Coordinates of C-alpha atoms in Angstrom, one line a residue:
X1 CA 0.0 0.0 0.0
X2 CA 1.0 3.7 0.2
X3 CA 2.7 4.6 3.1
X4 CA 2.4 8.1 2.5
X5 CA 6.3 8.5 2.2
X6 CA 7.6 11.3 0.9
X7 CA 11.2 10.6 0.9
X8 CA 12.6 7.1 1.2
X9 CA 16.1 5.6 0.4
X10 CA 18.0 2.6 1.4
X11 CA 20.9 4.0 1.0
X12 CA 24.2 1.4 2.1
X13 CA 22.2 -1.0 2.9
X14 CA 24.6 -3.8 0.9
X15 CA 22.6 -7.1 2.4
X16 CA 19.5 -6.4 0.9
X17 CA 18.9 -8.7 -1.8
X18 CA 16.3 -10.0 -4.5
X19 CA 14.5 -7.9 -6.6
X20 CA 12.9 -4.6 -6.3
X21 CA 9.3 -4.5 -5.5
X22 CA 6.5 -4.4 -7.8
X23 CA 4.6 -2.8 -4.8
X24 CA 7.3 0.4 -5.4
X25 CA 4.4 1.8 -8.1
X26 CA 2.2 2.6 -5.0
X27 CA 4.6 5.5 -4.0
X28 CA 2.1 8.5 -4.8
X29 CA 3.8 11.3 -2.4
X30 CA 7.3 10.3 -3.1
X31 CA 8.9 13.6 -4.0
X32 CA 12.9 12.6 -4.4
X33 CA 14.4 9.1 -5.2
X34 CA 17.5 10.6 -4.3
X35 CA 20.1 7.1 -3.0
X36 CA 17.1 5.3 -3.3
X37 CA 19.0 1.9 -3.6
X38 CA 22.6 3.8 -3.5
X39 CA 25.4 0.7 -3.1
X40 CA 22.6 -2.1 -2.9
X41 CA 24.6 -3.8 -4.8
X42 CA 23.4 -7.5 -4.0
X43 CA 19.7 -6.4 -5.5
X44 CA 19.2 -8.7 -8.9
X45 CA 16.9 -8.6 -11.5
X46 CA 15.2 -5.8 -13.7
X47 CA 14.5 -2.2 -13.1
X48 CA 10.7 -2.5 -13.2
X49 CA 9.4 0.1 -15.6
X50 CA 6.7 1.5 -14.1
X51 CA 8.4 1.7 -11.2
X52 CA 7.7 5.8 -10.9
X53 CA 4.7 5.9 -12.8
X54 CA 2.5 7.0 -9.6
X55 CA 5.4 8.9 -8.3
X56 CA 4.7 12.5 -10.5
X57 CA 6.3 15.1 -7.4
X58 CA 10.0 13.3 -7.9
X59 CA 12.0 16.2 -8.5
X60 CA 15.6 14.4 -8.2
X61 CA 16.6 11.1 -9.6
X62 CA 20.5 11.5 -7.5
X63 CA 22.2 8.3 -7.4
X64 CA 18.8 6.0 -7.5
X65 CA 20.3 2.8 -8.7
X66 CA 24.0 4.2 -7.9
X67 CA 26.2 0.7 -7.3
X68 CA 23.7 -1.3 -8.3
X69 CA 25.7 -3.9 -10.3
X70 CA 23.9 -6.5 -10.3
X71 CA 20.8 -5.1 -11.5
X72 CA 20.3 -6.6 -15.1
X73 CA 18.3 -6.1 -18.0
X74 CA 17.9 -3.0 -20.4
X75 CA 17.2 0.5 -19.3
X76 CA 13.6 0.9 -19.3
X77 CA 12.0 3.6 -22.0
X78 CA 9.3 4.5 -20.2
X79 CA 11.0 4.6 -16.6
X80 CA 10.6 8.2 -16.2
X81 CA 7.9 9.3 -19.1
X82 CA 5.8 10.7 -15.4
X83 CA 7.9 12.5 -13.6
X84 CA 8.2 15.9 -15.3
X85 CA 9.4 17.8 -12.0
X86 CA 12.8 16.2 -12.4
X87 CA 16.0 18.3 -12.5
X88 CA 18.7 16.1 -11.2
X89 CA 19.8 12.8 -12.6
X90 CA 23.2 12.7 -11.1
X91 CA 25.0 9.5 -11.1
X92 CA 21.5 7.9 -11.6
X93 CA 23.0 4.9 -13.3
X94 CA 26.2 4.9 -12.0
X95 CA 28.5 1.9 -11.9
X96 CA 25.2 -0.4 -13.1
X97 CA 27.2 -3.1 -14.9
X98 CA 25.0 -5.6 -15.3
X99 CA 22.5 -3.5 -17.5
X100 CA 22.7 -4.2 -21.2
X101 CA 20.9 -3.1 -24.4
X102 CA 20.8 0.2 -26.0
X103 CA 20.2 3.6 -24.5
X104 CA 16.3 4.5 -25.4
X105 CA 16.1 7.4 -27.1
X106 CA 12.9 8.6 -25.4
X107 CA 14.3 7.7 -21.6
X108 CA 14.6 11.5 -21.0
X109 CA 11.3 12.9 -23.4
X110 CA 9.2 14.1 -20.6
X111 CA 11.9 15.6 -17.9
X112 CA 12.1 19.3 -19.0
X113 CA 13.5 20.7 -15.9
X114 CA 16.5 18.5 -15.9
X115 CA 19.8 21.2 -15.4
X116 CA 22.2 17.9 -14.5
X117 CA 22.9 14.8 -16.3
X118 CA 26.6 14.6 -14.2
X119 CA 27.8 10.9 -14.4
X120 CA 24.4 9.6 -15.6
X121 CA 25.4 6.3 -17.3
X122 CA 28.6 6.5 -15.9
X123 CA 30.9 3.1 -15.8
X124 CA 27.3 1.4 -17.5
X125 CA 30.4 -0.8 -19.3
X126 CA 27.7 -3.2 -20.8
X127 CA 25.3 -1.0 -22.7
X128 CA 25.8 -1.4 -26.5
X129 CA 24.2 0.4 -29.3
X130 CA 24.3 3.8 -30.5
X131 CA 23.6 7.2 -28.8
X132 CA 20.7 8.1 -30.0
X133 CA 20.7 11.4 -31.7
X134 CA 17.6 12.9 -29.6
X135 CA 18.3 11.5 -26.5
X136 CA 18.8 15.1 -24.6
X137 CA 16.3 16.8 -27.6
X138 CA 13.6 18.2 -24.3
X139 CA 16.1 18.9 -22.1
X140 CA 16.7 22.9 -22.8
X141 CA 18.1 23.7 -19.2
X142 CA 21.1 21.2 -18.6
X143 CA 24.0 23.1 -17.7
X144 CA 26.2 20.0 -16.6
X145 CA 27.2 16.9 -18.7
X146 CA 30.1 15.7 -17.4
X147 CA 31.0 12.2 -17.5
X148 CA 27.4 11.4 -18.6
X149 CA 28.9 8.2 -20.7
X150 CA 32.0 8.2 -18.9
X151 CA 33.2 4.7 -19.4
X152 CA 30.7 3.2 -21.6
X153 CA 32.9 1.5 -23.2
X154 CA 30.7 -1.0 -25.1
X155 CA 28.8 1.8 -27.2
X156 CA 29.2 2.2 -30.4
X157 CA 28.1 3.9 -33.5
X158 CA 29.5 7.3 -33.8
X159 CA 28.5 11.0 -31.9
X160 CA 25.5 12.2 -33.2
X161 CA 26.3 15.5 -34.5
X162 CA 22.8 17.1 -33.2
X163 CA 23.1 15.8 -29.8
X164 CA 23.7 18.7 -27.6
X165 CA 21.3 20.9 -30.1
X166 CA 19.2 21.7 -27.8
X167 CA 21.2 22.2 -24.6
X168 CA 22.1 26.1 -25.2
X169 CA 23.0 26.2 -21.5
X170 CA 25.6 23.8 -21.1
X171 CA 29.2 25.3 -19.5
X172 CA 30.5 21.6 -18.3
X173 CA 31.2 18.6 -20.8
X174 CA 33.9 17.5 -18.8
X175 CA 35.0 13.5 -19.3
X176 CA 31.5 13.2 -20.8
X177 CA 32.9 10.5 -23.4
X178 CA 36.1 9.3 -21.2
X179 CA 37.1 5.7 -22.1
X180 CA 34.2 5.4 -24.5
X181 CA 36.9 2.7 -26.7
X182 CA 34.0 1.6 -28.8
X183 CA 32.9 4.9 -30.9
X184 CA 34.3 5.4 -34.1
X185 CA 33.9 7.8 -36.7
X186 CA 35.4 11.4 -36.7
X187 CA 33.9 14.0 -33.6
X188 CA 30.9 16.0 -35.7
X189 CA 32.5 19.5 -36.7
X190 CA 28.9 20.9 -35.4
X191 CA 28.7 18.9 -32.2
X192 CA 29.1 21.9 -29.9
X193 CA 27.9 24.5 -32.2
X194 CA 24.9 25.2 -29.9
X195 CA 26.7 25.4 -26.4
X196 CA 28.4 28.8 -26.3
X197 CA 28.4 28.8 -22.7
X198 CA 30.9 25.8 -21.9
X199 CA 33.8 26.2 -19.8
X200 CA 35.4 23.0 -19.1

């Protein structure tokens, strides 16, 4: 049932084991999954995908499933299509091995508010696939992408030249493609042509 919690983590808590709870979608006042399962790292199976679809006050996303490396499965499209309030996703993915598949191009569609995709997907070693081209295209208030794919080593495909496009406020891009061995291609001549505000 709904406990009526409004913020609720389990952060450290690296015993806790099995999968996450279907009864998770009954969180209706939940306004941050900030360290939500931060270093369970002995949780298995997949990231349900309507997991936050009750949950439409979450306003931060901060290390949710940081750790989690034995979480497995693909990144779920739809995970966040209701939570609009959103504006951090820092380290949200962070160090979740054991997810595979592509990125879904749509994963970020309806989180306008977003201003930080720091370390996102960072050290995600086994998601393959492309970046998709319109990944960040509703996101118009990120200022910080650093180390978003930082170690995703098992992408590929090239950049997309458009990907940043729409992300005029941008001043960090920092290690955003560090260790990313499996791109090829040349770097797009455009790819920051619409970030005039980057500093690092």
């Amino acid at each position: 049932g709904d406990c009526g919690f409004k913020v609720l983590n389990f952060d450290g808590c690296t015993n806790l084991a099995g999968e996450i709870p279907k009864s998770f979608t009954n969180l209706h006042k939940l306004e941050t999954a900030e360290r939500l399962f931060l270093n369970c790292y002995n949780l298995t199976g997949e990231i349900p995908e309507d997991m936050f679809w009750n949950s439409g006050d979450i306003n931060s996303f901060i290390s949710t499933f940081d750790g989690c490396s034995n979480l497995t499965g693909s990144i779920p499209e739809k995970l966040f299509a209701n939570n609009p309030l959103v504006t951090d996703f820092i380290y949200t993915f962070y160090g979740c091995n054991g997810l595979t598949g592509s990125i879904p191009e749509k994963l970020f569609v309806n989180n306008p508010l977003v201003t930080n995709f720091k370390g996102v997907l960072s050290n995600c070693t086994n998601l393959t696939g492309s970046i998709p081209e319109k990944l960040f295209v509703n996101n118009p208030l990120v200022t910080d992408f650093s180390g978003t794919f930082n170690e995703c080593s098992n992408l590929t495909g090239s950049i997309p030249e458009k990907l940043f496009t729409n992300n005029p406020l941008v001043t960090n891009f920092g290690h955003t493609f560090n260790k990313c061995s499996g791109l090829t291609g040349s770097i797009p001549e455009k790819l920051f042509a619409n970030n005039p505000l980057v500093t690092t």
